[in-house]
Short mmCIF file of C-alpha atoms in Angstrom, two decimals:
data_model
loop_
_atom_site.label_atom_id
_atom_site.label_comp_id
_atom_site.label_asym_id
_atom_site.label_seq_id
_atom_site.Cartn_x
_atom_site.Cartn_y
_atom_site.Cartn_z
CA UNK A 30 -0.13 -0.15 0.10
CA UNK A 31 1.21 3.63 -1.14
CA UNK A 32 2.31 5.99 1.63
CA UNK A 33 3.39 9.24 0.95
CA UNK A 34 5.11 11.54 3.84
CA UNK A 35 5.97 15.27 3.32
CA UNK A 36 9.05 16.77 5.28
CA UNK A 37 8.50 19.70 6.81
CA UNK A 38 4.73 19.99 8.25
CA UNK A 39 5.68 23.58 8.50
CA UNK A 40 8.66 25.88 7.39
CA UNK A 41 8.75 29.81 7.77
CA UNK A 42 11.95 31.39 6.14
CA UNK A 43 12.72 35.23 5.22
CA UNK A 44 12.05 36.10 1.39
CA UNK A 45 14.73 35.22 -0.80
CA UNK A 46 15.83 31.87 0.54
CA UNK A 47 16.23 29.09 -1.51
CA UNK A 48 14.51 25.97 0.02
CA UNK A 49 13.65 22.16 -0.59
CA UNK A 50 10.81 20.28 0.26
CA UNK A 51 10.47 17.22 0.64
CA UNK A 52 8.30 14.03 -0.30
CA UNK A 53 8.50 9.96 0.32
CA UNK A 54 6.56 7.25 -0.52
CA UNK A 55 6.65 3.56 0.13
CA UNK A 56 6.21 2.17 -3.13
CA UNK A 57 8.99 2.81 -5.85
CA UNK A 58 5.79 1.38 -8.99
CA UNK A 59 4.86 4.54 -9.41
CA UNK A 60 3.20 5.86 -12.59
CA UNK A 61 3.99 9.80 -12.21
CA UNK A 62 4.19 12.19 -9.17
CA UNK A 63 2.56 15.61 -9.16
CA UNK A 64 3.25 18.68 -7.00
CA UNK A 65 0.43 20.84 -5.99
CA UNK A 66 -0.12 24.23 -4.15
CA UNK A 67 -3.15 25.08 -1.98
CA UNK A 68 -4.05 28.89 -0.99
CA UNK A 69 -6.03 28.44 2.47
CA UNK A 70 -9.83 27.20 1.77
CA UNK A 71 -8.82 27.14 -1.99
CA UNK A 72 -8.85 24.24 -4.61
CA UNK A 73 -5.35 22.63 -6.08
CA UNK A 74 -2.84 24.28 -8.75
CA UNK A 75 -0.73 21.93 -10.50
CA UNK A 76 2.75 23.15 -10.57
CA UNK A 77 4.99 20.19 -12.02
CA UNK A 78 4.04 16.69 -12.91
CA UNK A 79 6.87 14.20 -13.00
CA UNK A 80 6.74 10.71 -15.14
CA UNK A 81 7.97 8.16 -13.47
CA UNK A 82 10.47 7.88 -16.66
CA UNK A 83 11.90 11.65 -15.46
CA UNK A 84 14.20 12.40 -13.27
CA UNK A 85 13.10 16.16 -13.36
CA UNK A 86 10.89 19.07 -14.07
CA UNK A 87 11.34 22.69 -14.21
CA UNK A 88 9.14 25.86 -14.59
CA UNK A 89 10.12 29.38 -13.67
CA UNK A 90 11.99 29.27 -10.37
CA UNK A 91 10.39 25.53 -8.99
CA UNK A 92 12.42 22.26 -9.58
CA UNK A 93 11.09 19.02 -8.65
CA UNK A 94 12.87 15.97 -9.01
CA UNK A 95 12.39 12.47 -8.53
CA UNK A 96 14.36 9.56 -7.56
CA UNK A 97 11.99 6.37 -7.76
CA UNK A 98 14.96 3.86 -6.01
CA UNK A 99 15.08 5.93 -3.02
CA UNK A 100 11.50 6.81 -2.82
CA UNK A 101 11.93 10.55 -3.06
CA UNK A 102 10.46 13.80 -4.64
CA UNK A 103 12.17 17.19 -3.93
CA UNK A 104 10.56 20.54 -4.75
CA UNK A 105 12.95 23.11 -4.78
CA UNK A 106 12.05 26.27 -5.06
CA UNK A 107 14.66 29.47 -5.57
CA UNK A 108 14.63 32.93 -4.19
CA UNK A 109 11.02 32.57 -2.53
CA UNK A 110 9.06 35.55 -1.93
CA UNK A 111 6.08 36.25 0.00
CA UNK A 112 3.79 35.04 -2.65
CA UNK A 113 5.22 31.33 -2.31
CA UNK A 114 3.19 31.10 0.77
CA UNK A 115 0.64 28.28 0.89
CA UNK A 116 0.68 24.68 1.54
CA UNK A 117 2.33 22.59 -1.24
CA UNK A 118 1.07 19.16 -1.73
CA UNK A 119 2.81 16.21 -3.13
CA UNK A 120 0.48 12.93 -5.12
CA UNK A 121 2.01 9.84 -6.59
CA UNK A 122 -0.14 7.80 -9.08
CA UNK A 123 0.36 4.32 -8.95
CA UNK A 124 0.71 1.75 -11.54
CA UNK A 125 -2.45 -0.57 -12.11
CA UNK A 126 -6.21 -0.22 -12.79
CA UNK A 127 -6.82 1.87 -9.87
CA UNK A 128 -4.78 4.85 -10.70
CA UNK A 129 -5.88 7.28 -7.96
CA UNK A 130 -3.65 9.84 -6.45
CA UNK A 131 -1.98 8.94 -2.96
CA UNK A 132 -1.71 12.20 -1.37
CA UNK A 133 0.65 13.41 1.41
CA UNK A 134 -0.47 16.03 4.23
CA UNK A 135 1.39 18.55 2.47
CA UNK A 136 4.33 21.18 4.18
CA UNK A 137 2.65 24.76 4.92
CA UNK A 138 4.90 27.40 3.71
CA UNK A 139 5.25 30.94 5.39
CA UNK A 140 7.65 33.22 3.76
CA UNK A 141 8.05 36.45 5.49
CA UNK A 142 8.83 39.73 4.06
CA UNK B 5 -10.20 26.46 -23.42
CA UNK B 6 -11.93 26.66 -19.92
CA UNK B 7 -10.84 25.53 -16.58
CA UNK B 8 -12.48 23.11 -14.04
CA UNK B 9 -15.35 24.23 -12.61
CA UNK B 10 -17.51 23.39 -9.73
CA UNK B 11 -20.56 24.38 -7.73
CA UNK B 12 -22.24 25.42 -5.64
CA UNK B 13 -18.66 26.87 -3.89
CA UNK B 14 -20.28 26.88 -0.46
CA UNK B 15 -23.20 24.51 1.09
CA UNK B 16 -24.56 23.80 5.11
CA UNK B 17 -26.60 20.38 5.32
CA UNK B 18 -28.21 19.15 8.04
CA UNK B 19 -27.51 15.35 9.28
CA UNK B 20 -29.34 13.00 7.25
CA UNK B 21 -29.94 15.08 4.41
CA UNK B 22 -28.73 14.65 0.57
CA UNK B 23 -26.75 16.66 -1.66
CA UNK B 24 -25.50 16.90 -4.94
CA UNK B 25 -22.40 18.19 -6.07
CA UNK B 26 -21.22 19.24 -9.96
CA UNK B 27 -17.87 19.65 -12.33
CA UNK B 28 -17.34 20.86 -15.67
CA UNK B 29 -14.08 18.96 -17.10
CA UNK B 30 -12.17 20.97 -18.97
CA UNK B 31 -12.03 21.13 -22.34
CA UNK B 32 -10.43 18.01 -23.90
CA UNK B 33 -10.86 16.16 -20.78
CA UNK B 34 -12.80 12.80 -20.56
CA UNK B 35 -11.31 11.74 -17.01
CA UNK B 36 -13.22 13.26 -13.71
CA UNK B 37 -11.98 12.45 -10.50
CA UNK B 38 -13.31 13.29 -6.83
CA UNK B 39 -11.52 13.87 -3.87
CA UNK B 40 -12.50 14.70 -0.30
CA UNK B 41 -10.23 16.59 1.98
CA UNK B 42 -11.23 17.08 5.53
CA UNK B 43 -9.61 20.27 7.65
CA UNK B 44 -5.62 19.63 7.73
CA UNK B 45 -5.65 16.20 5.94
CA UNK B 46 -4.55 15.55 1.87
CA UNK B 47 -7.01 14.58 -0.19
CA UNK B 48 -8.55 11.68 0.06
CA UNK B 49 -9.66 9.40 -3.38
CA UNK B 50 -13.53 8.86 -3.55
CA UNK B 51 -13.71 7.51 -7.33
CA UNK B 52 -12.66 8.52 -10.40
CA UNK B 53 -15.46 8.17 -13.70
CA UNK B 54 -14.31 7.84 -17.31
CA UNK B 55 -16.50 7.65 -20.26
CA UNK B 56 -19.54 7.68 -18.02
CA UNK B 57 -18.23 4.67 -15.98
CA UNK B 58 -16.89 4.63 -12.66
CA UNK B 59 -13.26 3.59 -13.01
CA UNK B 60 -11.78 3.34 -9.51
CA UNK B 61 -12.90 3.28 -6.27
CA UNK B 62 -11.07 4.94 -2.47
CA UNK B 63 -12.54 3.32 0.79
CA UNK B 64 -15.84 5.53 1.09
CA UNK B 65 -19.31 4.08 1.56
CA UNK B 66 -22.24 3.53 -0.96
CA UNK B 67 -23.95 6.63 -0.08
CA UNK B 68 -21.10 8.09 -1.61
CA UNK B 69 -22.31 7.52 -5.61
CA UNK B 70 -21.48 9.35 -8.56
CA UNK B 71 -22.46 9.97 -12.44
CA UNK B 72 -20.99 11.17 -15.70
CA UNK B 73 -22.51 12.80 -18.48
CA UNK B 74 -22.26 12.59 -22.24
CA UNK B 75 -20.26 16.32 -22.08
CA UNK B 76 -17.87 14.69 -19.72
CA UNK B 77 -18.95 16.92 -16.62
CA UNK B 78 -19.79 15.10 -13.19
CA UNK B 79 -21.64 14.69 -10.38
CA UNK B 80 -21.05 13.25 -6.87
CA UNK B 81 -24.27 12.20 -4.76
CA UNK B 82 -23.67 11.60 -1.06
CA UNK B 83 -26.98 10.69 1.00
CA UNK B 84 -27.48 10.41 4.50
CA UNK B 85 -24.92 13.02 5.06
CA UNK B 86 -23.05 12.39 8.38
CA UNK B 87 -20.98 15.42 10.30
CA UNK B 88 -17.83 13.79 9.50
CA UNK B 89 -18.68 14.30 6.04
CA UNK B 90 -17.94 18.42 6.33
CA UNK B 91 -15.13 18.61 4.17
CA UNK B 92 -13.75 20.40 0.85
CA UNK B 93 -14.55 18.12 -2.21
CA UNK B 94 -12.13 18.42 -4.95
CA UNK B 95 -12.58 17.55 -8.77
CA UNK B 96 -10.38 16.74 -11.09
CA UNK B 97 -10.37 16.45 -14.75
CA UNK B 98 -7.64 14.95 -16.72
CA UNK B 99 -7.35 12.86 -20.49
CA UNK B 100 -6.70 9.31 -20.90
CA UNK B 101 -4.55 8.26 -24.10
CA UNK B 102 -3.60 5.28 -25.01
CA UNK B 103 -0.08 4.78 -26.84
CA UNK B 104 2.39 1.32 -26.94
CA UNK B 105 -0.25 -0.27 -25.93
CA UNK B 106 -0.86 1.25 -22.89
CA UNK B 107 -2.51 4.19 -20.99
CA UNK B 108 -1.53 7.29 -20.27
CA UNK B 109 -2.64 9.41 -17.47
CA UNK B 110 -2.03 13.02 -18.04
CA UNK B 111 -1.86 15.45 -15.40
CA UNK B 112 -5.00 16.38 -13.55
CA UNK B 113 -6.20 20.01 -13.16
CA UNK B 114 -8.35 20.29 -10.10
CA UNK B 115 -11.56 22.90 -9.73
CA UNK B 116 -11.75 25.30 -6.33
CA UNK B 117 -13.66 22.66 -4.93
CA UNK B 118 -16.80 22.83 -2.70
CA UNK B 119 -16.89 23.82 0.97
CA UNK B 120 -19.35 21.31 2.67
CA UNK B 121 -20.77 21.78 5.89
CA UNK B 122 -23.07 19.19 7.71
CA UNK B 123 -24.83 20.77 11.26
#
């Protein structure tokens, strides 16, 4: 059974810092892994999708990596800004007929001006 | 290209009532997934619909049911509401394309959610 863990649960940093959010999964047979952003009380915004055959994806100041052998994905945010403050969730899609997303609990990020 | 929309945005019901939530998928998408997100938790998969049929279900009782229509929009119905059903209900759309003899799930795009409160 796939389990997804995100560390840390919360993070507070000053503006301008580079930071790394971690996502671990127990079953390496994933189909893909997706990173999302969620603002309080709002829906989810997809940030990056990494297919199982890929090692990383980049979008602007965001870079996500995937290491299936170690069961880890990291989301790197460069030059953080107050507007980056949100909860960041990772979700893995496992192989098989039931291709649902398995989610972590998220990392709550606060970037202070 | 329109994004995923959900209605209503907020809803208050009492225990025992029934509720219907609606989702319009993104243009070009044929798959809709529903998730329940309790406060402070990650989303939990309820079920997925593909071509108007259920294509996978999470650990939710039968009083959670759904429909997908020919235009790929979808409904989530919950009967006999319980207090613990209070949550943000999220709908996500994606497309399934076959290649190399296997199905491929593209990125999932989420709607803004419906906040359901059961009193």
